[in-house]
Coordinates of C-alpha atoms (C1' of nucleotides) in Angstrom, one line a residue:
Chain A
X261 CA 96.5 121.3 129.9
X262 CA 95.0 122.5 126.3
X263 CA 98.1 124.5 125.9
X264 CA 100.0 121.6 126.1
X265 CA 98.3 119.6 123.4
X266 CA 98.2 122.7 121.1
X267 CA 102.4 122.4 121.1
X268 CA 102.2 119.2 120.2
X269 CA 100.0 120.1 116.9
X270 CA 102.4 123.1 116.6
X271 CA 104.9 120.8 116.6
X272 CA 103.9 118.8 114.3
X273 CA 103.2 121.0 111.9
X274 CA 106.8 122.8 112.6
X275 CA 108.0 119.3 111.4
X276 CA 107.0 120.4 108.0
X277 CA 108.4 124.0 107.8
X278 CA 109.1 127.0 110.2
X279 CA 106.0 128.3 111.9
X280 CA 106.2 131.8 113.2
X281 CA 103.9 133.2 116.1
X282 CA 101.7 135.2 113.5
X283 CA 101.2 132.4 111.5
X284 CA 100.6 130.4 114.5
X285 CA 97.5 132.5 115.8
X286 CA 95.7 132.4 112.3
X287 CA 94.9 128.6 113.2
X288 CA 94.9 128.8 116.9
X289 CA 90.8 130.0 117.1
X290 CA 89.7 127.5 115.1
X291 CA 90.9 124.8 117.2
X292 CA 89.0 122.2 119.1
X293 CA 89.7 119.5 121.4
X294 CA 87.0 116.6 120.8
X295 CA 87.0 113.2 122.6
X296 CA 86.1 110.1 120.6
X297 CA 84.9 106.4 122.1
X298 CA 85.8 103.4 120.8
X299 CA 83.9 102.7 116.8
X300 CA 83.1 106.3 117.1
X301 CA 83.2 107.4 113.5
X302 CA 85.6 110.6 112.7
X303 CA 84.2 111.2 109.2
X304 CA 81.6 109.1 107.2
X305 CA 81.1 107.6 103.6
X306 CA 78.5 109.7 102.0
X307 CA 79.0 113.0 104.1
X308 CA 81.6 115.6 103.0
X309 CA 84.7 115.6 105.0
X310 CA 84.9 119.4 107.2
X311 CA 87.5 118.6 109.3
X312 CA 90.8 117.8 109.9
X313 CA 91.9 116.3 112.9
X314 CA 95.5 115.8 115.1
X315 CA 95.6 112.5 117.0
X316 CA 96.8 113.5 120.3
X317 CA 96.0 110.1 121.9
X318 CA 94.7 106.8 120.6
X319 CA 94.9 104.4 117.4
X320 CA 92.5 105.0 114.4
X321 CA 91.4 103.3 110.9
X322 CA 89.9 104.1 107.6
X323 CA 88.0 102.0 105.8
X324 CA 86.1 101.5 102.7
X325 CA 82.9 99.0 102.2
X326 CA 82.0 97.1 99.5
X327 CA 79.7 94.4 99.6
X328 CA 78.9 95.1 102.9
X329 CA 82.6 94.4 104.2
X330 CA 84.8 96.5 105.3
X331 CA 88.2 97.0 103.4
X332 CA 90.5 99.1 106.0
X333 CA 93.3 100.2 103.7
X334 CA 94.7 103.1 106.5
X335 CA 96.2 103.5 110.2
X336 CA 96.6 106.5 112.1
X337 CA 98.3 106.8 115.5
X338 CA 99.4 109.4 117.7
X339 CA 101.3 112.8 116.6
X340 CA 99.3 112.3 113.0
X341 CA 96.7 114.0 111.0
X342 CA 93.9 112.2 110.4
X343 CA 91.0 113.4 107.4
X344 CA 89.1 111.6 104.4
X345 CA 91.6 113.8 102.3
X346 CA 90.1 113.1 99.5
X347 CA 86.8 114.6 100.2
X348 CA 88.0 117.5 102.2
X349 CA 90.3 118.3 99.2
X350 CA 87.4 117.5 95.9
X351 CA 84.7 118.5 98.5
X352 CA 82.6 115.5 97.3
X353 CA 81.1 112.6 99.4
X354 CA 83.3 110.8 101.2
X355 CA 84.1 107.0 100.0
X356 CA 85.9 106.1 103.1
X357 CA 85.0 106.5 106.8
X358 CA 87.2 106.5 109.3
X359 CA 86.7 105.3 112.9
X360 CA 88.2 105.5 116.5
X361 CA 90.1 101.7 117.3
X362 CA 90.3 103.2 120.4
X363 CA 88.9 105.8 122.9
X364 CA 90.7 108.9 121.2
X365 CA 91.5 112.6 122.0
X366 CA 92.4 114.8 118.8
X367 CA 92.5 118.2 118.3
X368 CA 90.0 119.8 115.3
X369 CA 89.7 122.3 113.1
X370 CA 87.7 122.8 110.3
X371 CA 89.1 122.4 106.7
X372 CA 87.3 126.0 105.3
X373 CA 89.8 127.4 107.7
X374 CA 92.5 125.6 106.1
X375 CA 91.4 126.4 103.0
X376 CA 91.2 130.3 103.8
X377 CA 94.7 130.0 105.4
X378 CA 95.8 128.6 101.9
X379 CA 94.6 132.3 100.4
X380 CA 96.0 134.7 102.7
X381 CA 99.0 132.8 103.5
X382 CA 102.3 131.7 101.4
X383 CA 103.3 130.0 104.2
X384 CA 100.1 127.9 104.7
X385 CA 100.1 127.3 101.3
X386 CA 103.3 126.0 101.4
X387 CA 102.0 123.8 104.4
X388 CA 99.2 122.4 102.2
X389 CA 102.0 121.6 99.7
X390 CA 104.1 119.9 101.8
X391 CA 101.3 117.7 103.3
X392 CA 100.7 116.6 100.0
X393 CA 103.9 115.6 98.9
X394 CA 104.1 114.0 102.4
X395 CA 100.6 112.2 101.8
X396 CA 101.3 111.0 97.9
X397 CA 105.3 110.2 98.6
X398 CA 103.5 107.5 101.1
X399 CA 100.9 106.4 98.8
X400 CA 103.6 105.8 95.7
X401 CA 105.5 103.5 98.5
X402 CA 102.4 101.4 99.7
X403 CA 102.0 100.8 96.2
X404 CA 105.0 99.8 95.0
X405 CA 104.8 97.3 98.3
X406 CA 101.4 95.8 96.8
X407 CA 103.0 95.4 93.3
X408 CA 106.0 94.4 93.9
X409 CA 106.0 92.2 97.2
X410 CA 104.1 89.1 98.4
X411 CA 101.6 89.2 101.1
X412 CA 104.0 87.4 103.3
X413 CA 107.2 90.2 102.7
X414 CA 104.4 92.9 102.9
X415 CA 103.6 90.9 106.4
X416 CA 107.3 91.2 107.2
X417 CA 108.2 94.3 106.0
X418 CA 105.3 96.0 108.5
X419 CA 106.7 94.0 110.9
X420 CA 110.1 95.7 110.7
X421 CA 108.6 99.3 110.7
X422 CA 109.2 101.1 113.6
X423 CA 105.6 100.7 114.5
X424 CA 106.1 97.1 115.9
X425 CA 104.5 98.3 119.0
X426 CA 101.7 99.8 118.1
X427 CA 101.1 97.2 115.0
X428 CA 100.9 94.3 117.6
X429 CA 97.9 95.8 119.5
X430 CA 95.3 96.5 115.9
X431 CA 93.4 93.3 115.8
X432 CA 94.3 91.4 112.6
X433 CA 91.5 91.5 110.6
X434 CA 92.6 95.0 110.1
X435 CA 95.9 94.3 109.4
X436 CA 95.1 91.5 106.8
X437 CA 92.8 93.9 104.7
X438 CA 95.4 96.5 104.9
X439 CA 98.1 94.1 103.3
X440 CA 95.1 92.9 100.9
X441 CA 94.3 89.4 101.9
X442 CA 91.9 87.9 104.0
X443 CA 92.3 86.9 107.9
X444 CA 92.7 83.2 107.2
X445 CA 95.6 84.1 104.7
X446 CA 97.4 86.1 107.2
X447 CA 97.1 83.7 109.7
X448 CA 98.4 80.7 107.8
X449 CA 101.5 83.6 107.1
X450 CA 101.9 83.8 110.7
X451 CA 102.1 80.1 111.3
X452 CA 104.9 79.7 108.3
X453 CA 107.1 82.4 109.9
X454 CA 106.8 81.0 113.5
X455 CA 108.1 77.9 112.0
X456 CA 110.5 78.8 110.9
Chain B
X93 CA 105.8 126.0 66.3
X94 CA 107.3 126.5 69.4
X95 CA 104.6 129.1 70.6
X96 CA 102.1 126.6 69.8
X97 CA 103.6 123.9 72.5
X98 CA 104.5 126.3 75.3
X99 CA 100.6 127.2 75.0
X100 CA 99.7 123.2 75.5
X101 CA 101.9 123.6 78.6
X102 CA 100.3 126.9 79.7
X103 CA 97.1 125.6 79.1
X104 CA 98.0 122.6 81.3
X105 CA 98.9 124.3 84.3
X106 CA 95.5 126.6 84.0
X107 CA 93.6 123.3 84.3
X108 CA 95.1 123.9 87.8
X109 CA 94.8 127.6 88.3
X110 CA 94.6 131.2 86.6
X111 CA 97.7 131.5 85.8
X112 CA 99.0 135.3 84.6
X113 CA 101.2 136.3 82.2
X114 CA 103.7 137.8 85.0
X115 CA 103.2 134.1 86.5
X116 CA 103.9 132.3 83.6
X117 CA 106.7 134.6 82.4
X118 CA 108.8 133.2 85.7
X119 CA 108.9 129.9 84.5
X120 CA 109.1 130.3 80.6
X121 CA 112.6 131.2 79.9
X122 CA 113.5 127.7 81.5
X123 CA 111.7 125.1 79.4
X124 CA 113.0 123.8 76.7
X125 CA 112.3 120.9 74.3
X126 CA 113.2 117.7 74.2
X127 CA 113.0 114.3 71.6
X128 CA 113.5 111.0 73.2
X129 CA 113.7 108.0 70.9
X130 CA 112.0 104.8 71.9
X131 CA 113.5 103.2 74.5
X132 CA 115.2 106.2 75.9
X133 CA 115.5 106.9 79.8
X134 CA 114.5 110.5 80.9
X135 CA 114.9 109.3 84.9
X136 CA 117.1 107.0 85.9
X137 CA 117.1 104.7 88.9
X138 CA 120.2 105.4 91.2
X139 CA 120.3 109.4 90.1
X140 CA 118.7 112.2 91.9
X141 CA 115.7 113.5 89.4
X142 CA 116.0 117.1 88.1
X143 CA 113.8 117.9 85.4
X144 CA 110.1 117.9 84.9
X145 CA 108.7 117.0 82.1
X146 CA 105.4 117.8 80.3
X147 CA 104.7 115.3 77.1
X148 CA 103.6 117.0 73.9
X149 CA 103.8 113.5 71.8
X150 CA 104.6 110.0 73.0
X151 CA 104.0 107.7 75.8
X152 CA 105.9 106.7 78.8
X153 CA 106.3 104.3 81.7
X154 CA 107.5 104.3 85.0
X155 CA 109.4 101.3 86.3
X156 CA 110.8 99.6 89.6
X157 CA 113.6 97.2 89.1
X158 CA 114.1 94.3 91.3
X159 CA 116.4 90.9 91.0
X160 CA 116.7 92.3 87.6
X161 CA 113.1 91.9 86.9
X162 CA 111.4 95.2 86.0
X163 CA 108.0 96.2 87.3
X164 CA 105.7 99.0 85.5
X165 CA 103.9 100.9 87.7
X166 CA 102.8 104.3 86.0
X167 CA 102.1 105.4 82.1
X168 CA 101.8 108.9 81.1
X169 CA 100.6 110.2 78.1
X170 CA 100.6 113.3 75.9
X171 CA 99.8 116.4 77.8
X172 CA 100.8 115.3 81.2
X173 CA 103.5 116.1 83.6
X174 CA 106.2 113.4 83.8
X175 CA 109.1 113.0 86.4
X176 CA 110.6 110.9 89.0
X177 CA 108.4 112.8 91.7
X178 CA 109.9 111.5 95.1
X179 CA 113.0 111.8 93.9
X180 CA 112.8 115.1 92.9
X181 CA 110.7 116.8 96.1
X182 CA 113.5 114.3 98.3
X183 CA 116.5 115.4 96.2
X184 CA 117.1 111.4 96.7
X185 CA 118.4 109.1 93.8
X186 CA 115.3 107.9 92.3
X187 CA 114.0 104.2 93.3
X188 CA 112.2 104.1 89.7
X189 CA 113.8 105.0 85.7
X190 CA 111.4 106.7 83.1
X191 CA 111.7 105.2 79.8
X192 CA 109.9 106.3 76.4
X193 CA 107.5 103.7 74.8
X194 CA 107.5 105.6 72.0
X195 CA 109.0 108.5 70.2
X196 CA 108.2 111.5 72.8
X197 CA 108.6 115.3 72.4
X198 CA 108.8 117.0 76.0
X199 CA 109.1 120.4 77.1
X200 CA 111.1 119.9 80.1
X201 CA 112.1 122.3 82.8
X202 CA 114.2 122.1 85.8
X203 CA 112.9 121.0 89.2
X204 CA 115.5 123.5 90.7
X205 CA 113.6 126.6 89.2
X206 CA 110.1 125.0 90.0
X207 CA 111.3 125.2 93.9
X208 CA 112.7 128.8 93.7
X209 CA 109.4 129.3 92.2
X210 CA 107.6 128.2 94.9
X211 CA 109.8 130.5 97.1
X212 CA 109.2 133.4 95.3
X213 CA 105.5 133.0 94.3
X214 CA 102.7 132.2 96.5
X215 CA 100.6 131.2 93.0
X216 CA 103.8 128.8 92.0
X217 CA 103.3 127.2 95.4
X218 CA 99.9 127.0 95.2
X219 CA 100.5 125.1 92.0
X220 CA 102.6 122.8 93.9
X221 CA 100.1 122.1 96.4
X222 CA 97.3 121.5 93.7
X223 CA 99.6 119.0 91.6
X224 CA 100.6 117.0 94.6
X225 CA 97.0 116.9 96.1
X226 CA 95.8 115.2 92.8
X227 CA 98.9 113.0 92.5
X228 CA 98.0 111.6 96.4
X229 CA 94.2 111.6 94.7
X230 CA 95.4 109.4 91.9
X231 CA 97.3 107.1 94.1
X232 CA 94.9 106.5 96.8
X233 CA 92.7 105.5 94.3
X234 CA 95.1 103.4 92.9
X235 CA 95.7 101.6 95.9
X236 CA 91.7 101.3 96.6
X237 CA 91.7 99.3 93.5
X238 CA 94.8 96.9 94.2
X239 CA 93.3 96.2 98.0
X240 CA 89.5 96.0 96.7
X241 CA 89.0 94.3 93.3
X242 CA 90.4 91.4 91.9
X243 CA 93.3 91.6 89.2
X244 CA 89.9 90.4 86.4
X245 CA 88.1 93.7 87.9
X246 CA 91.3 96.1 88.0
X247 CA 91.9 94.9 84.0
X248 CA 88.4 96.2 83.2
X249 CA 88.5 99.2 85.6
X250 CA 91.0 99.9 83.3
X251 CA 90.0 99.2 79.8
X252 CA 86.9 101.3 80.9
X253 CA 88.6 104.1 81.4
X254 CA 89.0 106.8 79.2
X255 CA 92.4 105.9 77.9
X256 CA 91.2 103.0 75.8
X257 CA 92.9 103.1 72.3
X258 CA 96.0 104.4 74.8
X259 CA 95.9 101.0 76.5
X260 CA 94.8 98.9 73.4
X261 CA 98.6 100.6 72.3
X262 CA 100.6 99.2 75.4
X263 CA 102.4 96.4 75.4
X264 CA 100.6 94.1 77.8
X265 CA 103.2 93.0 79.7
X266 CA 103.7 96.7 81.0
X267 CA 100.1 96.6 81.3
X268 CA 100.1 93.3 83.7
X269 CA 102.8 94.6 85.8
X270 CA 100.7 97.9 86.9
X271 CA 97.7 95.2 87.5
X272 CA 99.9 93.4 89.8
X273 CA 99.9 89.9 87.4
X274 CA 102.1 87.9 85.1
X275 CA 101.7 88.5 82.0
X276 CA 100.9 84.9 81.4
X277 CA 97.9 85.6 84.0
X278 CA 97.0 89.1 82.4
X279 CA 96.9 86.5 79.0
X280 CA 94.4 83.9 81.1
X281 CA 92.3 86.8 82.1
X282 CA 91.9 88.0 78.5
X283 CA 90.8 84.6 77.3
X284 CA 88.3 83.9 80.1
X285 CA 86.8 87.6 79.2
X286 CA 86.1 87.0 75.6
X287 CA 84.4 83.5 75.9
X288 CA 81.5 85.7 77.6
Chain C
dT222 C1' 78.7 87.7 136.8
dC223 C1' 77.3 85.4 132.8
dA224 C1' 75.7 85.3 128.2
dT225 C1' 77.0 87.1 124.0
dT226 C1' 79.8 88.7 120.6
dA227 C1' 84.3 89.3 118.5
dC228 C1' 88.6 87.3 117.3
dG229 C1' 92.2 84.0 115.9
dT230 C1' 93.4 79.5 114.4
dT231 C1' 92.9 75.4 111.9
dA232 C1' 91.1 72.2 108.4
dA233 C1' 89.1 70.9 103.9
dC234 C1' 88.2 72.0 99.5
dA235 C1' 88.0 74.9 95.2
dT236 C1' 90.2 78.2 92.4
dA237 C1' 93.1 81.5 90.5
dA238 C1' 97.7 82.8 90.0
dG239 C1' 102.8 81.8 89.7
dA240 C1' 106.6 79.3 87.1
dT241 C1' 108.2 77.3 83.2
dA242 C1' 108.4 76.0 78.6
dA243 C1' 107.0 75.8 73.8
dG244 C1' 105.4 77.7 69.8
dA245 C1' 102.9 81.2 66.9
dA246 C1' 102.6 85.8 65.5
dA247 C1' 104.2 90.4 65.2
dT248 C1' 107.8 93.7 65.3
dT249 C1' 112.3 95.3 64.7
dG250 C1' 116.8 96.2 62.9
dG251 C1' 120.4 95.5 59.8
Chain D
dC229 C1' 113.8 91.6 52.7
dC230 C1' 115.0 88.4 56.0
dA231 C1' 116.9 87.0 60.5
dA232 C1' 116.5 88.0 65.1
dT233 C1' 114.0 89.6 68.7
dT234 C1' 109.9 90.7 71.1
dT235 C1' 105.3 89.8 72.2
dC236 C1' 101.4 87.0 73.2
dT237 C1' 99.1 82.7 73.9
dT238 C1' 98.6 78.1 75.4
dA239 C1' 99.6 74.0 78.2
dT240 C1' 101.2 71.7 82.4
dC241 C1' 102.3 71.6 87.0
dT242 C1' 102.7 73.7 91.5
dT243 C1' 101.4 76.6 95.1
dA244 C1' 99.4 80.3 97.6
dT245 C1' 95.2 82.3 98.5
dG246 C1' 90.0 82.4 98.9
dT247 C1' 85.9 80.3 100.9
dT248 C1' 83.5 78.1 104.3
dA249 C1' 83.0 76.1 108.6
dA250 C1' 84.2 74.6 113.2
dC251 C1' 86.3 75.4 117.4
dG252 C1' 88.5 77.6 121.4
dT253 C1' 89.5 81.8 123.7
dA254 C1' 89.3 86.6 124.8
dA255 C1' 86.8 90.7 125.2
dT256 C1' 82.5 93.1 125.9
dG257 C1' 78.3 94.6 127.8
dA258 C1' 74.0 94.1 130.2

DNA sequence: TCATTACGTTAACATAAGATAAGAAATTGG
DNA sequence: CCAATTTCTTATCTTATGTTAACGTAATGA
């Protein structure tokens, strides 16, 4: 069924902008399926990031470590791209790694391709724009939610996303170093908003 | 001297990429300057953002408001490009206002022509891409620092950066809402650092 | 299956930050 | 130049979070 999951990246990428055939079959090649385990890693800190990747099945996480502990600031779930951006875009060492939460399938493909496809093509180009603005419009609104709420209306305000589902099933060590406090913190939050 | 400030701007965009003459000639009969006293808004919260700026002289900040209290959450200095970014690539009313912190001369241009640009020009939308790609750089980082260091280590993160004398010149309690403090706290922190 | 590890909660204590207020110092505007 | 305002610091009190540790439960792997 690998046509299958290829429509799904095409549509995904058609949420973006209009994809026609031609444009289409610049990518299609360089595409590979690849099946990840459980704390598989997708991309690790100190290698340069190569590839991108489209989560066709499975939950995933990027973290950073400092100290030895592990800070994951990042979620990725099905119907996303996933890719230490950062290095595949400055093409220096990653600081992040990102890891499978759970057994994953994704569909690959390298980010020299992408890069090429950015030369030849306006329309990629304009693909690699949009990601972007995609990418940084969420980044300016996770911000402004660690500046301007408390940990407990950050708590809330996940809660409410339309993720409630999938939020539920990350363990919440994750979830507590995503909202930036520790597990113990997030569990006392818990405990105040049950009572309530 | 207005040949001499277009040239900042040119010079500014070539940071990003070659930039011709035919290229640059698209974009050049639609800048103009601008003076903004102190205190002046150049994006305002509630109104969909149209202009880009580019700051020849002057700072700025960016702000949230919220139950009347206003958060700063961005500076920008001379000879980088200012505007309510979300709003403008949503065509949204803005969530954040723009104010000078000082006298500022801008050349401003509209966002409208910046989008037909990237219509017509495959380098103009490469621009794009490259400017939103190190915006979502700049933020990710940014939120690295708010989930991984403490607000003592984000206040020297900053004062080691290059900006120094910039940041000696902001009012610290701009500068304690874009740590994520009080200011009283921002004061605390201050103290604690010089007794060492 | 069973031993081991990972996970979540709770408790006790220490600490840093928030809230509020007062006052000094600097800046601003008329 | 002076009054008014803004800015920064300091003090007090309160509170939420961090830290550490203990415990019970669930998940995992040999």
């Amino acid at each position: 069924m690998q046509e299958q999951s290829f429509l799904q990246l095409r549509n995904a990428i058609s949420r973006f902008l209009i994809l026609e055939d031609s444009d289409w079959e610049l990518l299609v090649p360089y595409i590979e399926e690849k099946h990840l385990s459980k704390h598989d890693v997708f991309a690790r800190e100190g290698k340069i990031a190569i590839e991108i990747g489209f989560i066709l099945d499975g939950d995933m996480r990027h973290y950073y470590t400092r100290d030895g502990i592990e800070k994951t600031t990042y979620f990725y779930f099905e119907g996303h791209f996933v890719c230490s951006y950062l290095s595949c875009v400055t093409q220096t060492p990653s600081e992040l790694s990102i890891e499978a939460m759970t057994n994953c399938t994704l569909l690959v493909f390298p980010y020299s391709r992408m890069k090429q496809l950015f030369e030849v093509s306006h329309k990629w180009e304009r693909f690699g724009r949009l990601i972007a603005e995609y990418l940084a419009i969420g980044l300016e609104q996770r911000m402004v939610g660690l500046l301007m709420l408390s940990p407990e209306e950050r708590y809330i305000q996940l809660l409410e996303g339309n993720k409630q589902k999938i939020i539920e099933r990350i363990p919440q060590h994750y979830i507590s170093s995503y909202l930036g406090i520790t597990p113990v913190s997030l569990s006392r939050i818990r405990q105040r908003l049950t009572n309530k």
